[in-house]
Amino acid sequence: MKTETLTATPQGLARAAAILRAQGLVAFPTETVYGLGGDARSDLAVARIFDAKGRPRFNPLIVHVPDLAAAKTYAHFDARAEAIAAAFWPGPLTLVLPLRADAGLSPLVTAELDTVAIRIPAHPVAQALLRAFGGPLAAPSANPSGRVSPTRAAHVIDGLSGRIDAVLDGGACAVGVESTILGLAGTPALLRPGGIATEALEATLGPLATGGNAQKPSAPGQLASHYAPGAAVRLNADADLPGEVRLGFGPGLSDLNLSPTADLVEAAANLFHMLREADVLAGQGGQIAIAPIPEHGLGRAINDRLRRAAAPRG
Ligand code: AMP
Ligand code: MG
């Protein structure tokens, strides 16, 4: 694909919003760094984000919304969260809060956790894009996995040209470092230092725990938050055994198919809900046989998730 460069004019914003509505990807400026935006409600759009960045695993993404009213449709706010939101939003602060049951976000955005990371960016172009689009945007930094975060449209083009639909040019980012991530789903915890000073948060919340590690939300302690099928899971199953439910990939007979055309992005978009459906079909004591998934591109993230599903549980 050819990556369009758009400007923050009414026409440019309308074009960006149209791409996002079609489940495409648009990089956009925020006050921290450029984000790679996709509709946070769309499995396909979010799968495309992981694919474009070449991320080797499905870690949770930050959901960007224009205002507090929108944020409250996705997360539960207690008195602490209300106070912090009133003091620091819009701005370079992300809050990890309990996910609402009726949030309607793609499970790929939250990595199936029961919490969600939300931010209201202050940048006028980010605000204009969120309003033109009219929905929540999942947006990790707009760089290939493992590379430095982009603070100019040209950096985005350097890293992702040909892999995303468009970049909305809003000049250089003022803050230049990622947002601070504050966990407020339980004991307040600093999950990542960033654009808002820890001291400023501690003035409201008192001393913050720093034990949490937002970079590794799938560390053993959080594995239980991932959906673990009740059925046994057998990986790299070329053929299924009698009684197994077959979760296929590519052409051929199967009970459910992640992607009949062997498209890894489509398979990633289908993965989480099809694992649940296969589990229901297999029933208590049943077994799910999963076709081999190639270990390249999004296949690496899919296989990472599948290995967790197949791991013995205590
Ligand atoms: P980025 O790639 O800059 O969007 O980084 C997002 C950061 O937010 C990562 O470090 C994630 O692990 C973290 N994060 C997102 N959602 C959650 C969550 N529900 N719980 C804990 N950390 C989260
Ligand atoms: Mg990043």
Coordinates of C-alpha atoms and ligand atoms in Angstrom, one line a residue:
M1 CA 0.0 0.0 0.0
K2 CA 1.0 3.6 -0.5
T3 CA 1.1 5.6 2.7
E4 CA -0.7 9.0 2.3
T5 CA 0.6 12.1 4.1
L6 CA -2.4 14.2 5.3
T7 CA -2.5 17.6 6.8
A8 CA -4.8 18.7 9.7
T9 CA -7.2 20.5 7.4
P10 CA -11.0 19.7 7.3
Q11 CA -10.3 17.6 4.2
G12 CA -7.3 15.8 5.7
L13 CA -9.2 15.0 8.9
A14 CA -12.2 13.8 6.9
R15 CA -9.9 11.5 4.8
A16 CA -8.2 10.2 8.0
A17 CA -11.6 9.5 9.6
A18 CA -12.8 7.7 6.5
I19 CA -9.7 5.4 6.5
L20 CA -10.3 4.6 10.2
R21 CA -14.0 3.8 9.6
A22 CA -12.8 1.4 6.9
Q23 CA -10.6 -0.3 9.6
G24 CA -7.5 1.2 8.1
L25 CA -4.5 2.7 10.1
V26 CA -3.7 6.4 10.5
A27 CA -0.6 7.6 12.4
F28 CA -1.4 10.9 14.2
P29 CA 0.5 13.4 16.5
T30 CA -0.1 13.5 20.2
E31 CA 1.7 15.6 22.7
T32 CA 3.9 12.6 23.7
V33 CA 4.8 10.8 20.4
Y34 CA 3.1 9.9 17.2
G35 CA 0.5 7.1 17.7
L36 CA -0.5 4.4 15.2
G37 CA -4.3 4.7 15.3
G38 CA -6.9 2.1 14.5
D39 CA -10.6 1.6 15.6
A40 CA -10.3 0.1 19.1
R41 CA -13.6 -1.7 18.6
S42 CA -12.4 -3.5 15.4
D43 CA -10.6 -6.8 15.7
L44 CA -9.3 -6.4 12.1
A45 CA -8.0 -2.8 12.7
V46 CA -6.2 -3.8 15.9
A47 CA -4.7 -6.9 14.3
R48 CA -3.4 -4.6 11.5
I49 CA -1.7 -2.4 14.2
F50 CA 0.2 -5.4 15.5
D51 CA 1.1 -6.5 12.0
A52 CA 2.3 -3.1 10.9
K53 CA 4.5 -2.7 13.9
G54 CA 5.8 -6.3 13.7
R55 CA 5.0 -6.9 17.4
P56 CA 5.9 -10.4 18.5
R57 CA 3.1 -10.6 21.0
F58 CA -0.3 -9.3 21.8
N59 CA 0.4 -6.9 24.6
P60 CA -2.4 -4.4 25.6
L61 CA -2.7 -1.1 23.8
I62 CA -3.7 2.4 25.0
V63 CA -7.2 3.5 24.0
H64 CA -7.4 7.2 23.1
V65 CA -10.7 9.1 23.6
P66 CA -11.6 12.8 23.3
D67 CA -13.1 13.4 26.7
L68 CA -14.1 12.0 30.1
A69 CA -17.6 11.1 29.0
A70 CA -16.2 8.9 26.3
A71 CA -13.7 7.4 28.7
K72 CA -16.5 6.4 31.1
T73 CA -18.2 4.3 28.4
Y74 CA -15.1 2.0 28.5
A75 CA -13.9 2.0 32.1
H76 CA -15.2 2.2 35.7
F77 CA -14.1 5.4 37.5
D78 CA -13.9 5.5 41.3
A79 CA -13.3 8.7 43.3
R80 CA -9.5 8.4 42.9
A81 CA -9.8 8.0 39.2
E82 CA -12.2 11.0 39.0
A83 CA -9.8 13.2 40.9
I84 CA -6.8 12.2 38.9
A85 CA -8.7 12.6 35.6
A86 CA -9.9 16.1 36.7
A87 CA -6.3 17.1 37.5
F88 CA -4.3 15.7 34.6
W89 CA -6.6 15.1 31.6
P90 CA -6.2 16.0 28.8
G91 CA -2.5 15.3 29.0
P92 CA 0.3 12.7 28.9
L93 CA -1.2 10.4 31.5
T94 CA -2.7 6.9 30.9
L95 CA -4.9 5.4 33.5
V96 CA -5.4 1.6 33.8
L97 CA -8.9 1.1 35.1
P98 CA -11.4 -1.8 35.4
L99 CA -12.9 -2.5 32.0
R100 CA -16.7 -2.1 31.7
A101 CA -18.5 -5.3 30.7
D102 CA -20.3 -3.4 28.0
A103 CA -17.2 -1.6 26.7
G104 CA -17.4 -3.2 23.2
L105 CA -13.6 -2.9 22.7
S106 CA -11.7 -5.6 20.7
P107 CA -10.2 -8.2 23.1
L108 CA -7.0 -7.6 21.2
V109 CA -6.8 -4.1 22.6
T110 CA -6.9 -5.3 26.2
A111 CA -5.1 -8.6 25.6
E112 CA -8.1 -10.1 27.3
L113 CA -7.4 -8.4 30.6
D114 CA -10.2 -7.1 32.7
T115 CA -8.6 -3.7 32.8
V116 CA -8.2 -1.1 30.1
A117 CA -5.5 1.6 29.6
I118 CA -7.1 4.9 28.6
R119 CA -5.8 8.4 27.7
I120 CA -7.3 11.7 26.7
P121 CA -4.5 13.4 24.6
A122 CA -4.2 17.2 24.7
H123 CA -2.8 17.7 21.2
P124 CA -5.3 19.6 19.1
V125 CA -4.7 17.4 16.0
A126 CA -5.3 14.2 18.1
Q127 CA -8.4 15.8 19.5
A128 CA -9.7 16.9 16.1
L129 CA -9.1 13.4 14.7
L130 CA -10.9 11.7 17.6
R131 CA -13.9 13.9 17.1
A132 CA -13.9 13.5 13.3
F133 CA -13.7 9.7 13.7
G134 CA -16.2 9.6 16.5
G135 CA -14.9 6.5 18.2
P136 CA -12.0 5.2 20.4
L137 CA -8.6 4.8 18.8
A138 CA -6.1 2.1 19.9
A139 CA -2.7 3.7 19.4
P140 CA 0.7 2.4 20.4
S141 CA 3.7 4.4 19.2
A142 CA 3.9 4.6 15.4
N143 CA 7.2 2.8 15.0
P144 CA 8.3 -0.7 14.1
S145 CA 8.5 -2.9 17.2
G146 CA 11.8 -2.3 19.0
R147 CA 12.7 1.0 17.4
V148 CA 12.6 4.5 18.9
S149 CA 9.3 6.3 19.1
P150 CA 8.6 8.8 16.4
T151 CA 8.1 12.5 17.3
R152 CA 7.7 13.8 13.7
A153 CA 5.7 12.7 10.7
A154 CA 9.0 12.0 8.8
H155 CA 10.0 9.5 11.5
V156 CA 6.7 7.6 11.0
I157 CA 7.3 7.5 7.3
D158 CA 10.9 6.3 7.9
G159 CA 9.7 3.3 9.9
L160 CA 6.2 2.5 8.5
S161 CA 5.9 3.7 5.0
G162 CA 4.0 1.2 2.9
R163 CA 2.7 -0.6 6.0
I164 CA 0.0 1.9 7.1
D165 CA -2.7 3.9 5.2
A166 CA -1.8 7.4 6.2
V167 CA 0.1 9.7 8.5
L168 CA -1.5 12.9 9.7
D169 CA 1.2 15.5 9.9
G170 CA 1.0 17.8 12.9
G171 CA 4.6 18.8 13.3
A172 CA 6.9 17.9 16.1
C173 CA 5.6 16.4 19.4
A174 CA 6.1 18.7 22.4
V175 CA 6.7 16.1 25.2
G176 CA 8.7 13.6 23.2
V177 CA 8.4 10.8 25.7
E178 CA 5.6 8.3 26.2
S179 CA 2.7 8.9 28.6
T180 CA 3.0 8.0 32.3
I181 CA 1.0 4.9 33.0
L182 CA -0.8 4.9 36.4
G183 CA -2.6 1.7 37.5
L184 CA -5.8 2.5 39.4
A185 CA -7.6 -0.8 39.1
G186 CA -6.3 -1.8 42.5
T187 CA -3.6 -0.2 44.8
P188 CA -2.4 2.8 42.9
A189 CA 0.8 1.9 41.0
L190 CA 3.2 3.6 38.7
L191 CA 3.3 1.2 35.7
R192 CA 5.5 3.3 33.5
P193 CA 7.2 6.7 34.1
G194 CA 6.6 9.2 31.4
G195 CA 5.3 12.7 30.5
I196 CA 3.7 13.4 33.9
A197 CA 6.1 13.5 36.9
T198 CA 5.5 10.8 39.5
E199 CA 5.7 13.5 42.2
A200 CA 2.7 15.3 40.7
L201 CA 0.6 12.1 41.0
E202 CA 1.9 11.4 44.5
A203 CA 0.7 14.8 45.7
T204 CA -2.8 13.5 45.1
L205 CA -2.5 9.8 45.7
G206 CA 0.4 9.5 48.3
P207 CA 3.4 7.3 47.7
L208 CA 3.0 5.1 44.6
A209 CA 3.9 1.4 44.4
T210 CA 6.3 0.7 41.5
G211 CA 6.1 -3.0 41.5
G212 CA 3.9 -3.3 38.5
N213 CA 5.6 -3.7 35.1
A214 CA 3.5 -2.4 32.2
Q215 CA 6.0 -3.8 29.7
K216 CA 5.3 -7.3 30.9
P217 CA 1.6 -7.5 31.7
S218 CA 1.6 -11.2 30.7
A219 CA 4.1 -12.1 33.4
P220 CA 3.0 -15.2 35.4
G221 CA 0.9 -13.2 37.8
Q222 CA -1.3 -12.0 35.0
L223 CA -1.5 -15.1 33.0
A224 CA -4.8 -16.0 34.8
S225 CA -6.4 -12.9 33.4
H226 CA -5.9 -14.3 29.9
Y227 CA -8.7 -16.5 28.7
A228 CA -7.6 -20.1 29.3
P229 CA -9.7 -22.7 27.5
G230 CA -11.3 -25.4 29.6
A231 CA -10.6 -27.9 26.9
A232 CA -7.1 -29.3 26.3
V233 CA -5.2 -27.6 23.4
R234 CA -3.0 -29.5 21.0
L235 CA -0.8 -27.3 18.7
N236 CA 0.6 -27.9 15.3
A237 CA -2.1 -30.5 14.6
D238 CA -1.7 -31.5 10.9
A239 CA -4.7 -33.9 11.2
D240 CA -7.2 -34.1 14.0
L241 CA -7.8 -37.1 16.2
P242 CA -11.4 -38.5 16.7
G243 CA -13.5 -36.2 18.9
E244 CA -11.2 -33.2 18.6
V245 CA -12.5 -29.8 17.6
R246 CA -10.4 -28.6 14.7
L247 CA -9.4 -24.9 14.6
G248 CA -8.0 -24.6 11.1
F249 CA -5.8 -22.2 9.2
G250 CA -5.8 -22.2 5.4
P251 CA -7.9 -24.3 3.1
G252 CA -9.2 -27.7 4.2
L253 CA -11.9 -29.1 6.5
S254 CA -12.2 -27.7 10.0
D255 CA -14.8 -26.9 12.6
L256 CA -13.7 -23.3 12.8
N257 CA -11.2 -21.6 10.6
L258 CA -8.9 -18.7 11.7
S259 CA -8.4 -17.8 8.0
P260 CA -9.4 -20.0 5.1
T261 CA -7.1 -18.0 2.9
A262 CA -4.1 -18.4 5.3
D263 CA -4.1 -14.6 6.0
L264 CA -2.3 -14.0 9.3
V265 CA -3.9 -10.6 9.9
E266 CA -7.4 -12.2 9.5
A267 CA -6.3 -15.1 11.8
A268 CA -5.1 -12.6 14.5
A269 CA -8.5 -10.8 14.3
N270 CA -10.3 -14.1 14.8
L271 CA -8.0 -15.7 17.3
F272 CA -9.5 -14.7 20.7
H273 CA -13.2 -15.2 19.9
M274 CA -12.6 -18.4 18.0
L275 CA -10.6 -19.9 20.9
R276 CA -13.7 -19.3 23.0
E277 CA -16.0 -20.8 20.4
A278 CA -13.8 -23.9 20.0
D279 CA -13.8 -24.3 23.8
V280 CA -17.6 -24.3 23.8
L281 CA -17.8 -26.8 21.0
A282 CA -15.2 -29.1 22.6
G283 CA -17.0 -29.1 26.0
Q284 CA -15.8 -30.4 29.3
G285 CA -12.9 -32.8 28.9
G286 CA -12.7 -32.1 25.2
Q287 CA -9.7 -31.2 23.1
I288 CA -9.0 -28.5 20.5
A289 CA -6.6 -29.3 17.7
I290 CA -5.0 -26.2 16.2
A291 CA -3.5 -26.2 12.7
P292 CA 0.1 -25.1 12.4
I293 CA 0.5 -21.3 12.1
P294 CA 3.6 -20.1 10.3
E295 CA 6.2 -18.4 12.6
H296 CA 6.5 -15.1 10.7
G297 CA 4.8 -11.8 10.8
L298 CA 1.7 -11.9 13.0
G299 CA 2.1 -15.7 13.2
R300 CA 4.7 -15.1 16.0
A301 CA 2.2 -13.2 18.1
I302 CA -0.5 -15.8 17.4
N303 CA 1.8 -18.7 18.3
D304 CA 2.8 -16.9 21.5
R305 CA -0.8 -16.7 22.5
L306 CA -1.5 -20.3 21.5
R307 CA 1.4 -21.6 23.5
R308 CA -0.1 -19.9 26.6
A309 CA -3.5 -21.5 25.8
A310 CA -1.8 -24.9 25.5
A311 CA 0.4 -24.5 28.6
P312 CA -0.4 -26.9 31.5
R313 CA -2.5 -25.1 34.2
G314 CA -2.5 -25.8 37.9
Ligands
AMP1 P1 2.5 1.7 23.9 O1 3.1 0.6 23.1 O2 3.3 2.9 24.1 O3 1.0 2.0 23.6 O4 2.4 1.1 25.4 C1 1.3 0.7 26.0 C2 1.7 0.3 27.4 O5 0.5 0.2 28.2 C3 2.4 -1.0 27.5 O6 3.5 -0.9 28.3 C4 1.3 -1.9 28.0 O7 1.8 -3.0 28.7 C5 0.5 -0.9 29.0 N1 -0.9 -1.4 29.2 C6 -1.9 -1.2 28.3 N2 -3.0 -1.7 28.9 C7 -2.7 -2.2 30.1 C8 -3.4 -2.9 31.1 N3 -4.7 -3.2 31.0 N4 -2.7 -3.2 32.2 C9 -1.4 -2.9 32.4 N5 -0.7 -2.3 31.4 C10 -1.3 -2.0 30.3
MG2 MG 6.1 2.0 21.8

